[in-house]
Amino acid sequence: MLDVLKKIVQEVSIAPDLDSVLNLIVRRIQRAMSTEVCSVYLFDPEDQCYVLMATEGLNQEAVGSVRLSAEEGLVGMVVDRAEPINLENASEHPAYKYVESTGEERFNSFLGVPIIHHRGVLGVLVVQQKAQRRFDESEEAFLVTLSAQLAGAIAHAEATGSLGAMGEEPSGEIVNLRFEGVPGSAGVAIGSATVVAPPADLNSVPDKVAKDVEQEIANFEAALKLVRRDIKVVGRSLAQRLRSEEQALFDVYLRMLDDNALAGEVVARIRQGNWAQGALREVVMEHVRQFSMMDDPYLRERATDIKDLGRRVLAYLQEDAPAVLEFTDETILVADELTPAMLGEVPSEKLVGLVSVHGSSNSHAAILARSMGIPTIMGAVDLPLTRIDGRELILDGYSGRIYVQPGEDLLTAYRDILRGEQEQAAELEAIKDLPAETTDGFRMPLWVNTGLIADVARSLDRGAEGIGLYRTEVPFMIREFFPSEQDQAQTYRKQLEAFHPRPVTMRTLDIGGDKSLPYFPIEEENPFLGWRGIRVTLDHPEIFLVQVRAMLKAGEGYGNLRIMLPMVTSVGEVEEASRQIDRAVKELQDEGHDIERPLVGVMVEVPAAVYQVRRFARRVDFISVGSNDLTQYLLAVDRNNPRVADLYVSYHPAVLRALVFIAREAHKENVTVSICGELASEPGGALLLMAMGYDVLSMNATNLPKVKAAIRQVSKEDASQLLKDVMAMDDADRIQKFINERLTELGIALPKQPVVV
C-alpha cells in the first residue's frame, strides 16, 4: 500500500489541472482498494455545498450536478464531523440520502473520509461496494493517509485550474480569485505581478507571451544544439567503461531531442504564443506525467530522463537568453522564495509589493521588507507561480490575502484603504521631530533596525534617535566573496557617519539559520539549532577579527559605535568574544589609530540566555533582546514554516513572561536593556515593553512614526495598566484582541479592516 500511496501522490503532483487530478485519484483509489466505486466531492464556496466532481463507478452524468449541503446525506455527516464514516449498510443509516441520478442504490458498504486543508474540509473521498461489509482498519487508514497527502495538491490544482480559465471568459466573470498567505509587512498594494523563477527549475518557469516567435525558436534550437553536444561528449568519455547496450542510452537521449519528439512539440507551442522557456516546461511536464502514470517500471523511469533533459535545455536557455524581468510602475515581485538580493532587482520607485510562496513573516526577506515599508505576503503555498506573471493583483499585507484579477468593486474598496494609509502617513509626518513622550512626561527612546544603506535616510527622516541593530550580514549576502576589511570599514562608516552623534549598534556577523552566504554554505538538517551566530565567528576568528577591526576603524573619530554579539548561550562565548575585541583594539592602537574600546553587548535570543541575563550583565555594557528568535525558540516554531505560522505569536504568555524577567534581571545589575525584535514595531507591543521597563525600543523605520504616535497618546500609567491586565491573561488570541480593543479606547489608530470576498 505504501508504494501505491507514493505513486498516487507523485502522479497527482504533476497532473496538469483539477479535472485530471480528481479523475486520476478516483481511478487509482478504486483500483488500489479493489472497490466498485470511488468518488470525490469538493466544496463550492459560491453555493456553499459539496459537489460530486469525479467518480469511478457511479453514473458519469451525475458529475457536476449532484450537490449536497454540509447537513445533507452521509457526505454531509463526514463534513460535519470532520472524521471518517465507515458503514456496513449505508442505506439504513438515518443520515443516508438517496440521489437518483448517481445510481448508488446498488451499493451498501460506505467509507467516507474528509479532505482537510488549512483546518477546513475541502472535500470528501468516498468508496462504496455492493457487498454489505465494513471496510477494515487498514483500508480506512489507507484512505485517511491518502486524503491527508492529497489535500494540498487538490487545493493547489483547484487554484491553478481557476487561473487557467482566466482570460478565456470574454465576459470577464472570473475575478477575485483569493489566495491565503502570512502577513509579512503591513500595508496594501495594487499592481502587476512579476514572477522571478529560480535558475533551471522547470516547475517555476512562468507562462509569458512570445514577443518575437522566430527569436524564441532560434534561442531554443541553440540551447538544443548545446545539450546534444554535451550528451555526445559524455557518451564518448564513458565509451570505454560501458557495454554497448548501456552506450545506447545516450542515443535514446539524443532521439528524444529530435524534431519529431520533444523539440518539435516545443517549437509548436512557441508558435502558439508561449515563450521558449514556458513552452519547454509545458512539453516536458506533459511527457513526465504520461511516463509517470505507466505501470511498466522501465517506462516510468523515462520520466526522470525527460525531466533531466528539460533542465539541461532550460539552463542553456536561461544562460544565453535570460528572462528579462519587466517592471511596471506598480510592480509586485513574486518568487518561490524571496531573498534579500531580489529586493534590489526592482527599481525602488516601481516596487509596491512582495509575495513569497515559501517563508514566513519573520524570515530575513520579510524583515527587510518591513524596514523598507513594502507590503509583503509570505507563505502563499497555494499560489500557482506559472500562471500569474503579468496579472493584476491586490496584496493585503494586513490579512495575508492575495486577490488575482480583482473586480472593480474590490479595487475600489482597496483604493479607499490606500488613500487612508496615505492620509495617516501625512498626519504622522507632523510629529517626526517630536520626542516619543507620554502624556505624563515619560520619554521613550526609539531607535531603528537597519541593514541597507538606503535605510539610513529613511530612518533619519522618520525621527530615529539611534540604531539598535545594524545587520552586518547584509553587505556579506550581496557579495560573491567575503568583503575585505577595507570594504567593510567603508560600509560601516556610512552608517556611523550618518547617525553621528547618535549611537549605532552593530551586530557581528550572524549567518546560519535562515541566512546563508552563497560562498560559505552551511548545510545542516536543523540549521536553527546548528552552527550560527557567534558559534560561526568564534570558530573562525579570522572572520571575526577582520570584522571587528573594520567596525573600530569605521568608528574612529565618531565615538558612537556599539558592538553586539548574536546567539550567545554561555558566559564562555561572551568572554572569548570580549578577548578578541580587546585584541583588535590593541592591534589598531599599536598601528596608530585613535580609538577606544566601544560599548559591547549581547543579544538574548535563546532560552539559555534568558536565565543567564545577570551573569551576562556583569560582563557587558548592555543587553538587547532579539524577540523574533526568542519567540521562535520558546514556542518551538520555525518562523519560516508557513504550516505553523499561526503558532508564532509574539503575545504568547510565555514570551511576555520571559520579556518581563529579562528586563528585571538586567536592571538588577544596573545595565540598560533594549529590544530589537519586531514586537517593538507594533503600537501594542511597544506600550507593553515600555511598561516592562525596557530602556530603548528598536524597530523598522516604517513603523517608528506609528509607535511614536501611540506613545504620545497615552500615559505611562495607561501602559502599566495594559501590561497588568495582559499578564493576568493566559491565551494569546485573547491578549491580541484585548490589546486592539484597548488601543481603540485610547484613541490609537489601527489599520482599516481588510476587505473579505
PDB file of N, CA, C and O in Angstrom, residues 148-170:
ATOM      1  N   ALA A 148      -4.976  12.987   3.483  1.00  0.00           N
ATOM      2  CA  ALA A 148      -4.082  13.972   4.100  1.00  0.00           C
ATOM      3  C   ALA A 148      -2.971  14.377   3.132  1.00  0.00           C
ATOM      4  O   ALA A 148      -2.578  15.544   3.065  1.00  0.00           O
ATOM      5  N   GLN A 149      -2.469  13.398   2.364  1.00  0.00           N
ATOM      6  CA  GLN A 149      -1.406  13.671   1.401  1.00  0.00           C
ATOM      7  C   GLN A 149      -1.916  14.502   0.223  1.00  0.00           C
ATOM      8  O   GLN A 149      -1.202  15.336  -0.320  1.00  0.00           O
ATOM      9  N   LEU A 150      -3.172  14.288  -0.155  1.00  0.00           N
ATOM     10  CA  LEU A 150      -3.691  14.905  -1.366  1.00  0.00           C
ATOM     11  C   LEU A 150      -4.305  16.280  -1.148  1.00  0.00           C
ATOM     12  O   LEU A 150      -4.521  17.022  -2.108  1.00  0.00           O
ATOM     13  N   ALA A 151      -4.598  16.632   0.097  1.00  0.00           N
ATOM     14  CA  ALA A 151      -5.330  17.872   0.376  1.00  0.00           C
ATOM     15  C   ALA A 151      -4.657  19.090  -0.253  1.00  0.00           C
ATOM     16  O   ALA A 151      -5.296  19.886  -0.953  1.00  0.00           O
ATOM     17  N   GLY A 152      -3.362  19.232  -0.007  1.00  0.00           N
ATOM     18  CA  GLY A 152      -2.648  20.383  -0.554  1.00  0.00           C
ATOM     19  C   GLY A 152      -2.602  20.364  -2.067  1.00  0.00           C
ATOM     20  O   GLY A 152      -2.757  21.406  -2.718  1.00  0.00           O
ATOM     21  N   ALA A 153      -2.394  19.173  -2.639  1.00  0.00           N
ATOM     22  CA  ALA A 153      -2.310  19.061  -4.099  1.00  0.00           C
ATOM     23  C   ALA A 153      -3.640  19.411  -4.753  1.00  0.00           C
ATOM     24  O   ALA A 153      -3.689  20.066  -5.795  1.00  0.00           O
ATOM     25  N   ILE A 154      -4.746  18.984  -4.126  1.00  0.00           N
ATOM     26  CA  ILE A 154      -6.067  19.293  -4.678  1.00  0.00           C
ATOM     27  C   ILE A 154      -6.336  20.792  -4.589  1.00  0.00           C
ATOM     28  O   ILE A 154      -6.823  21.413  -5.537  1.00  0.00           O
ATOM     29  N   ALA A 155      -6.000  21.394  -3.453  1.00  0.00           N
ATOM     30  CA  ALA A 155      -6.205  22.838  -3.289  1.00  0.00           C
ATOM     31  C   ALA A 155      -5.390  23.607  -4.320  1.00  0.00           C
ATOM     32  O   ALA A 155      -5.861  24.574  -4.925  1.00  0.00           O
ATOM     33  N   HIS A 156      -4.149  23.161  -4.531  1.00  0.00           N
ATOM     34  CA  HIS A 156      -3.282  23.831  -5.497  1.00  0.00           C
ATOM     35  C   HIS A 156      -3.823  23.668  -6.911  1.00  0.00           C
ATOM     36  O   HIS A 156      -3.866  24.629  -7.685  1.00  0.00           O
ATOM     37  N   ALA A 157      -4.259  22.453  -7.246  1.00  0.00           N
ATOM     38  CA  ALA A 157      -4.797  22.198  -8.584  1.00  0.00           C
ATOM     39  C   ALA A 157      -6.085  22.983  -8.807  1.00  0.00           C
ATOM     40  O   ALA A 157      -6.335  23.485  -9.904  1.00  0.00           O
ATOM     41  N   GLU A 158      -6.888  23.114  -7.758  1.00  0.00           N
ATOM     42  CA  GLU A 158      -8.134  23.871  -7.855  1.00  0.00           C
ATOM     43  C   GLU A 158      -7.843  25.331  -8.179  1.00  0.00           C
ATOM     44  O   GLU A 158      -8.460  25.943  -9.037  1.00  0.00           O
ATOM     45  N   ALA A 159      -6.842  25.887  -7.478  1.00  0.00           N
ATOM     46  CA  ALA A 159      -6.470  27.278  -7.713  1.00  0.00           C
ATOM     47  C   ALA A 159      -5.875  27.449  -9.106  1.00  0.00           C
ATOM     48  O   ALA A 159      -6.194  28.393  -9.828  1.00  0.00           O
ATOM     49  N   THR A 160      -5.002  26.528  -9.493  1.00  0.00           N
ATOM     50  CA  THR A 160      -4.355  26.611 -10.799  1.00  0.00           C
ATOM     51  C   THR A 160      -5.384  26.500 -11.907  1.00  0.00           C
ATOM     52  O   THR A 160      -5.313  27.197 -12.914  1.00  0.00           O
ATOM     53  N   GLY A 161      -6.360  25.614 -11.702  1.00  0.00           N
ATOM     54  CA  GLY A 161      -7.411  25.452 -12.698  1.00  0.00           C
ATOM     55  C   GLY A 161      -8.211  26.715 -12.890  1.00  0.00           C
ATOM     56  O   GLY A 161      -8.538  27.120 -14.008  1.00  0.00           O
ATOM     57  N   SER A 162      -8.516  27.401 -11.787  1.00  0.00           N
ATOM     58  CA  SER A 162      -9.255  28.661 -11.875  1.00  0.00           C
ATOM     59  C   SER A 162      -8.454  29.699 -12.630  1.00  0.00           C
ATOM     60  O   SER A 162      -8.970  30.431 -13.468  1.00  0.00           O
ATOM     61  N   LEU A 163      -7.158  29.741 -12.361  1.00  0.00           N
ATOM     62  CA  LEU A 163      -6.307  30.708 -13.050  1.00  0.00           C
ATOM     63  C   LEU A 163      -6.180  30.370 -14.527  1.00  0.00           C
ATOM     64  O   LEU A 163      -6.066  31.252 -15.368  1.00  0.00           O
ATOM     65  N   GLY A 164      -6.181  29.070 -14.820  1.00  0.00           N
ATOM     66  CA  GLY A 164      -6.069  28.670 -16.212  1.00  0.00           C
ATOM     67  C   GLY A 164      -7.240  29.153 -17.037  1.00  0.00           C
ATOM     68  O   GLY A 164      -7.122  29.423 -18.224  1.00  0.00           O
ATOM     69  N   ALA A 165      -8.405  29.283 -16.398  1.00  0.00           N
ATOM     70  CA  ALA A 165      -9.596  29.737 -17.108  1.00  0.00           C
ATOM     71  C   ALA A 165      -9.627  31.246 -17.288  1.00  0.00           C
ATOM     72  O   ALA A 165     -10.376  31.771 -18.094  1.00  0.00           O
ATOM     73  N   MET A 166      -8.815  31.961 -16.522  1.00  0.00           N
ATOM     74  CA  MET A 166      -8.818  33.410 -16.595  1.00  0.00           C
ATOM     75  C   MET A 166      -8.366  33.878 -17.967  1.00  0.00           C
ATOM     76  O   MET A 166      -7.444  33.358 -18.543  1.00  0.00           O
ATOM     77  N   GLY A 167      -9.021  34.878 -18.458  1.00  0.00           N
ATOM     78  CA  GLY A 167      -8.659  35.397 -19.768  1.00  0.00           C
ATOM     79  C   GLY A 167      -9.388  34.670 -20.882  1.00  0.00           C
ATOM     80  O   GLY A 167      -9.428  35.144 -22.001  1.00  0.00           O
ATOM     81  N   GLU A 168      -9.984  33.510 -20.578  1.00  0.00           N
ATOM     82  CA  GLU A 168     -10.717  32.762 -21.589  1.00  0.00           C
ATOM     83  C   GLU A 168     -12.194  33.121 -21.571  1.00  0.00           C
ATOM     84  O   GLU A 168     -12.941  32.758 -22.450  1.00  0.00           O
ATOM     85  N   GLU A 169     -12.625  33.811 -20.512  1.00  0.00           N
ATOM     86  CA  GLU A 169     -14.018  34.200 -20.398  1.00  0.00           C
ATOM     87  C   GLU A 169     -14.187  35.612 -20.964  1.00  0.00           C
ATOM     88  O   GLU A 169     -13.709  36.582 -20.384  1.00  0.00           O
ATOM     89  N   PRO A 170     -14.850  35.758 -22.093  1.00  0.00           N
ATOM     90  CA  PRO A 170     -14.992  37.086 -22.684  1.00  0.00           C
ATOM     91  C   PRO A 170     -15.745  38.038 -21.778  1.00  0.00           C
ATOM     92  O   PRO A 170     -15.548  39.243 -21.830  1.00  0.00           O
TER      93      PRO A 170
END
